[in-house]
CSV table of C-alpha atoms in Angstrom, one decimal:
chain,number,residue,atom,x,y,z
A,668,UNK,CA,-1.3,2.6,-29.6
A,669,UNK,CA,-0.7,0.4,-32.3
A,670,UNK,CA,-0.8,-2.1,-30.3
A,671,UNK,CA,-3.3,-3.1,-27.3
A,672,UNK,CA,-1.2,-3.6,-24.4
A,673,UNK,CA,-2.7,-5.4,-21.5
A,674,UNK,CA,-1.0,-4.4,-17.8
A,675,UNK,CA,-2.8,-6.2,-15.5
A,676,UNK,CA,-2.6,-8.9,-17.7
A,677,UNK,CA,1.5,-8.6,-18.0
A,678,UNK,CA,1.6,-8.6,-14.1
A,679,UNK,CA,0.0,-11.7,-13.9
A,680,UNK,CA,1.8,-13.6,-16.7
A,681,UNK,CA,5.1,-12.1,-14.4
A,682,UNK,CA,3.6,-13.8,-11.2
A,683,UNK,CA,2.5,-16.9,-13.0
A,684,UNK,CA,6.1,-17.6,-14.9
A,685,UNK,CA,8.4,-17.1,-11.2
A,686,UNK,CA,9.4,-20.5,-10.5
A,687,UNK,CA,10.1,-19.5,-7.3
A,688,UNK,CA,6.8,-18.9,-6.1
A,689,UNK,CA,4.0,-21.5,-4.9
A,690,UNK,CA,0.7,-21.9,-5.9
A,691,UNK,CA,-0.7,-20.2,-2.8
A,692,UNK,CA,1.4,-17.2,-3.5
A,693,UNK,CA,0.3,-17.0,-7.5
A,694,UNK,CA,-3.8,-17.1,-5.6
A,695,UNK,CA,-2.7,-14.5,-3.0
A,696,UNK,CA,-0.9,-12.5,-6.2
A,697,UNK,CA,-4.1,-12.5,-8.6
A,698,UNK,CA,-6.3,-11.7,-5.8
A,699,UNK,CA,-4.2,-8.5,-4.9
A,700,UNK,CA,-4.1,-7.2,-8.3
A,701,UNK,CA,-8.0,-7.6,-8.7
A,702,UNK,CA,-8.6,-5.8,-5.2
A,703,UNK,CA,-6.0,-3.1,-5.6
A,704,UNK,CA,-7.1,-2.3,-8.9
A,705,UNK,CA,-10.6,-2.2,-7.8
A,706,UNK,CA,-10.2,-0.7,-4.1
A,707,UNK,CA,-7.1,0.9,-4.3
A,708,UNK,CA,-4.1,0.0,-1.9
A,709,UNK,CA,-5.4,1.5,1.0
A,710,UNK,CA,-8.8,0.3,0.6
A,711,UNK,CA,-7.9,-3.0,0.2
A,712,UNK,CA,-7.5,-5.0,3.8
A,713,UNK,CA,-5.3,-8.5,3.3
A,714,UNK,CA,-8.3,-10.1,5.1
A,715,UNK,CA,-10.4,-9.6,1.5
A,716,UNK,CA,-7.0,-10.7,0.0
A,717,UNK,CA,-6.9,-13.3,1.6
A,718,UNK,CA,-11.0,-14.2,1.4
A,719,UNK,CA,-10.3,-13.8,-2.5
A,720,UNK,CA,-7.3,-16.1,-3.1
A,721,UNK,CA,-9.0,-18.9,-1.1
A,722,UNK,CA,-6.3,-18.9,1.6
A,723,UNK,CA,-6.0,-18.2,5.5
A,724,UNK,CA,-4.9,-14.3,6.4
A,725,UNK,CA,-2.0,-16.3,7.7
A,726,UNK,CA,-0.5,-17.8,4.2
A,727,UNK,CA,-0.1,-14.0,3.2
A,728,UNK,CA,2.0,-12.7,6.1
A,729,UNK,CA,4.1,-16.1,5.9
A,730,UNK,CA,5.2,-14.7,2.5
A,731,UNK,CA,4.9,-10.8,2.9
A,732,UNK,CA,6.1,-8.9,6.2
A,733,UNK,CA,3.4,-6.5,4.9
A,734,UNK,CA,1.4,-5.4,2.7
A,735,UNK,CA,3.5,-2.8,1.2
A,736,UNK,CA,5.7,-5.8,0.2
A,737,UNK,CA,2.7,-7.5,-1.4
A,738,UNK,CA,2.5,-4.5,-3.5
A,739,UNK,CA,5.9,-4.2,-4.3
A,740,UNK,CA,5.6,-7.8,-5.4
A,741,UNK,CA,3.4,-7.0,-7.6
A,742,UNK,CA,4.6,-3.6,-9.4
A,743,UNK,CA,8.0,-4.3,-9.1
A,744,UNK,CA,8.8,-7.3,-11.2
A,745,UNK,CA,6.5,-5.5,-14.3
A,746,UNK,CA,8.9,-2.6,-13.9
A,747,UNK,CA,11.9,-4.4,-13.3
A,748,UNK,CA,11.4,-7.0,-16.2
A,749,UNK,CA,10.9,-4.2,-18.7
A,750,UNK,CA,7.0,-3.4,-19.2
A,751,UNK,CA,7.6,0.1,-17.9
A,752,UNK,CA,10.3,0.4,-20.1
A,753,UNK,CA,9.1,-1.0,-22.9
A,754,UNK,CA,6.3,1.5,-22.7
A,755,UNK,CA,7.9,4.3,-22.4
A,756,UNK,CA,9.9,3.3,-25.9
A,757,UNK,CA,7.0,2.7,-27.2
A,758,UNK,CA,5.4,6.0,-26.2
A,759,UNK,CA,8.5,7.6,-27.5
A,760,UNK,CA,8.6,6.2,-30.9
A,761,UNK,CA,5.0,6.8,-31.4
A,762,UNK,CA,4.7,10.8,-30.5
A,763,UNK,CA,8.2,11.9,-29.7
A,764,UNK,CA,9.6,11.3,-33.4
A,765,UNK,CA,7.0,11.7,-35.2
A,766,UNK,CA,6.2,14.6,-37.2
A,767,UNK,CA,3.5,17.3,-36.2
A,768,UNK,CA,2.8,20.6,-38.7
A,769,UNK,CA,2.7,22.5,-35.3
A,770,UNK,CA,2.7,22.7,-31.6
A,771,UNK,CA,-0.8,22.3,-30.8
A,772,UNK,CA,-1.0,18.5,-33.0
A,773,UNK,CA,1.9,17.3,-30.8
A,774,UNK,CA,0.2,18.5,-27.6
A,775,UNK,CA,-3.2,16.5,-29.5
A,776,UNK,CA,-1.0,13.4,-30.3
A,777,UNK,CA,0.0,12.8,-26.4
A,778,UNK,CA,-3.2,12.9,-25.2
A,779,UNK,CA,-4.6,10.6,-28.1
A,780,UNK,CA,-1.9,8.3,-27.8
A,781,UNK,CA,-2.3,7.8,-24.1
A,782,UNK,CA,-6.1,7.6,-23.7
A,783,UNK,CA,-6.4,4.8,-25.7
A,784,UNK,CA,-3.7,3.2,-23.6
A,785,UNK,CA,-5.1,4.2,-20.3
A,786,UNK,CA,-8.6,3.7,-22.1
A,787,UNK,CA,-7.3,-0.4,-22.1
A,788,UNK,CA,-5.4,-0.4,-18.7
A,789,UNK,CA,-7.2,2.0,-16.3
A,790,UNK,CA,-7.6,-1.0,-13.4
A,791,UNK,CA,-3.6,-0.9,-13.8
A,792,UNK,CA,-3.0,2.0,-14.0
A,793,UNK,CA,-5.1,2.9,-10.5
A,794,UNK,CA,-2.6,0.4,-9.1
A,795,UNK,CA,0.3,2.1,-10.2
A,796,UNK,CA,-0.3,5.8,-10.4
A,797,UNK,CA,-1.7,6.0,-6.8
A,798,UNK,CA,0.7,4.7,-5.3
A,799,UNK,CA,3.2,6.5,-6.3
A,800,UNK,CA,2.5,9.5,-4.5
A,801,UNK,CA,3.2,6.9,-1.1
A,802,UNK,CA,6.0,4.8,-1.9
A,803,UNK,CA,9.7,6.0,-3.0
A,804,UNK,CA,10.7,2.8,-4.7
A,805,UNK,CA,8.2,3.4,-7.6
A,806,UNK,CA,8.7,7.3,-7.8
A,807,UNK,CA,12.6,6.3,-8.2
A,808,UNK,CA,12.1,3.6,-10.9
A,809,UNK,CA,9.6,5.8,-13.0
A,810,UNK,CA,11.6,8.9,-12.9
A,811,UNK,CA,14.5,6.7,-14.2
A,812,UNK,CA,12.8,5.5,-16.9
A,813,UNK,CA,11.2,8.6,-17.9
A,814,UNK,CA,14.8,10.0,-18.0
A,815,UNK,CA,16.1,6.9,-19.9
A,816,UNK,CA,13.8,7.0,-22.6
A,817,UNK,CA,11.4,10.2,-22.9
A,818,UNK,CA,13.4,13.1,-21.6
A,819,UNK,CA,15.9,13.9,-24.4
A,820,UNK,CA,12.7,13.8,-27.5
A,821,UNK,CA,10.6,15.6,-25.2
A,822,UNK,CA,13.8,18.2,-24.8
A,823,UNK,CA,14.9,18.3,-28.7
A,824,UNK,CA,10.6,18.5,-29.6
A,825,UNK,CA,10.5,21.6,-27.4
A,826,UNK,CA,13.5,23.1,-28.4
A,827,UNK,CA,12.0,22.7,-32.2
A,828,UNK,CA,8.7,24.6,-31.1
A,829,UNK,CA,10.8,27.0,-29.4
A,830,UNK,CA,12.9,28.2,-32.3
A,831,UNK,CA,9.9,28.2,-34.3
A,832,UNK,CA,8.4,30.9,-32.1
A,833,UNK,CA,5.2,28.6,-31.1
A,834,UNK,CA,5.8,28.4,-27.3
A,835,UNK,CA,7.2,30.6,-24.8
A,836,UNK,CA,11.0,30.9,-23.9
A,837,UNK,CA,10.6,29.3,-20.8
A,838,UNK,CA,12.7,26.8,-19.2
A,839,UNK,CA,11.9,23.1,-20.9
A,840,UNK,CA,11.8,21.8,-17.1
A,841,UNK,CA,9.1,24.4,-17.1
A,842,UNK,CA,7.0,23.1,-20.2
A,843,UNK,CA,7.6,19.7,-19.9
A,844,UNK,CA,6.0,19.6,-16.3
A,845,UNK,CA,3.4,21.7,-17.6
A,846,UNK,CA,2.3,19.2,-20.3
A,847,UNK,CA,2.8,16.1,-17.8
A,848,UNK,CA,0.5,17.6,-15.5
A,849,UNK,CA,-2.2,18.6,-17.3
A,850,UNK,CA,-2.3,15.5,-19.6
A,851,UNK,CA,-1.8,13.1,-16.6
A,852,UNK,CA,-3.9,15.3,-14.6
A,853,UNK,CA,-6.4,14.9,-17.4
A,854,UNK,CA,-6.5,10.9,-18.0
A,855,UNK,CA,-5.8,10.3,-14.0
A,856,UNK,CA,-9.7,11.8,-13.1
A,857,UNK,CA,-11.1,10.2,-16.9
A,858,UNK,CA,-9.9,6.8,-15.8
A,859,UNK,CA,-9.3,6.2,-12.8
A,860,UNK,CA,-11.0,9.2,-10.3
A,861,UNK,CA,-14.2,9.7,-11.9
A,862,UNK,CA,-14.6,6.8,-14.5
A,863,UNK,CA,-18.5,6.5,-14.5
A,864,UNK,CA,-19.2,10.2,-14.8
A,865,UNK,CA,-20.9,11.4,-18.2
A,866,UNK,CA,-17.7,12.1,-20.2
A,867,UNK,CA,-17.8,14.0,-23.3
A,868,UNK,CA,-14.5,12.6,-24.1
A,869,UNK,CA,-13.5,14.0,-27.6
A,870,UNK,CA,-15.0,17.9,-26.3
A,871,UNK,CA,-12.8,16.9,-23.4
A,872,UNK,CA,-9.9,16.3,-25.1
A,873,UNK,CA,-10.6,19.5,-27.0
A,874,UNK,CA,-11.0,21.7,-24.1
A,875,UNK,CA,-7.7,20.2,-22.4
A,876,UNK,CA,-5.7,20.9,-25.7
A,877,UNK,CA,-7.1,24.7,-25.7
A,878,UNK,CA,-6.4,25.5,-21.7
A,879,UNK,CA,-2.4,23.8,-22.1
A,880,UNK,CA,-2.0,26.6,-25.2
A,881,UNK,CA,-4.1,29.5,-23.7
A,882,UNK,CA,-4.9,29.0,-20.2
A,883,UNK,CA,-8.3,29.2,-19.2
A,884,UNK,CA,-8.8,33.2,-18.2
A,885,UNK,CA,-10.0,35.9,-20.6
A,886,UNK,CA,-7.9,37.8,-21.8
């Protein structure tokens, strides 16, 4: 990116500007990001929450019924307020229109692109990406954003690579979910599964380019 772009960061500066909540709540709110980001939803217990922000277990259920709503406190707002969003646009104007000389730089430019941004927010990305698979309310608000502002470049970028006989006539439902996968696949265990595993990142990125265009059996 062009542009660092700091998500943890941009949750607390939501948290901190809400007029609406107390000081106890902003403690309880930083300490929740720091321990989901570290621990993971599930890993975290709001007894460490509460150990972190300095308050009694107590203070946190008096504001959140659970802990789901904690999290939902916390991701919702970002997404909500336009981060997600604003992303997305971002991501769109800096692959989806630009110009490749073929198939395989596009499928290069996503990945760039969006290791350096998970390379800068992996501790915010863990919060979010996990817990997608477990709650419906951030599945719904990421799949309409991604429709809002990736879908139709993604659509007219495959469509171009289609007529120029570089990919396969398969449905672009097909393709696109192909590409998400792998790439997301892909950045998801770099960053956020196995971070501190001896990653030959740029061979990486080269082998993940070559198994999206050719698969990985001989042929």
């Amino acid at each position: 990116m062009d542009q660092e772009f700091d998500l943890v960061k941009q949750m607390l500066n939501v948290a901190e500007q809400d007029k609406r909540m107390s000081e106890k709540q902003k403690k309880i709110i930083q300490a929740a990001i720091e321990l989901f980001s570290e621990k993971g939803f599930a890993g975290t217990s709001t007894s460490e929450i509460a150990r972190r922000a300095s308050v009694a277990e107590g203070t946190i259920f008096r504001h959140y019924k659970t802990k789901k709503d904690l999290l939902m406190a916390i991701t919702m707002p970002t997404l909500i307020d336009g981060v997600i969003p604003f992303l997305a646009q971002d991501f769109s104007e800096q692959v989806l229109t630009q110009k490749y000389p073929d198939f395989e730089s596009f499928v290069r430019g996503i990945i760039m692109n969006r290791f350096a941004f998970s390379k800068e927010n992996g501790k915010a990305i863990k919060i979010y990406f996990l817990e997608l698979f477990y709650h419906d309310e951030l599945r719904e608000q990421f799949s309409n954003i991604f429709m809002t502002h990736v879908k139709g470049k993604f659509d007219q970028l495959i469509d171009y690579y289609k007529e120029r006989g570089e990919i396969a006539a398969m449905p672009n439902s097909t393709i696109m979910r192909a590409l998400i996968t792998n790439i997301v696949g892909f950045l998801l265990t770099r960053f956020v599964v196995m971070p501190d595993s001896d990653w030959q990142d740029e061979e990486e990125i080269d082998f993940t380019v070559a198994y999206i265009l050719h698969g990985i059996a001989i042929k």
